[in-house]
Phi, psi and omega in degrees: 000325179297322180296315182295319180294319178297317180294318180297315178296322180296315182293316180292325178292322180292319180293321180291319181290327179293319180294326180287331184273347182294130177270177181296325180292318180293320179296320180293321180291324177292324181289335183284349175112007175084209185291145180279155178284142179283140178279147177264121179256125181221135177284138179275125182253172177298324179296321178296321180292319181293328179288337184292159183276358183285168180283130183235125177245124179255125178264147176292153181299138177088358179258159179079187180276128179253145178283154179301326180291328181284331183281329181266145179271357182273143176288159179299144184277143177281166181295327178293321178294318178296317179297321179295317178296320178297318180295318179294320179295319178295318179296319179294319179293323177294320179295318178296320179295316180297319179295320180293320178296319179295318180296317179296316180298315179296317180292326176296319177295318179296319179297318178296322179294317179293321178297319178296322177298323180299315182285334181276339182289136181267337182272113180297328179294318178295320179298312186285326185267335185245307187285319182299313177297323178295320177298314180297319179295316180295321179297318179296317178298322179294319177297317178295320180294324178293324176295318177298321179296317178296319177296320179295321178295319178296318180296321179294321178297325181289323185263344182290142179296142180287129181264000000 
């Protein structure tokens, strides 16, 4: 009988002391219903879709509108890869611009030199038959180089980061 009484007193004392120690937060959590049920996460597969009762239309491969990600076999590019490609494109465009500027500068100097030769030559036959065609050729090359320079500047503007 002593054992039963001790256990009974112990249990009632524990319950009484527990009720006295519960704070408002503990009481609120007990009142909310205890632990929440865990959600079941499952990936939806093609088999699950086919089992469903909804209407399913299967298109043959390659028909209809395809997303850009579906058409390319490459994985999406990371931001570092994009930055690296942009930097390389900018460097290539800058190099092309520098080469075009150098070519224009050299041809302008050559044209000035040929023009000076024209005025210094005393033989009109030499001027008309030798120097004039060379001048025309150099002038045509200079015009083409200026077009390349303009194209290089446009290409650099397209790939250069916007400030």
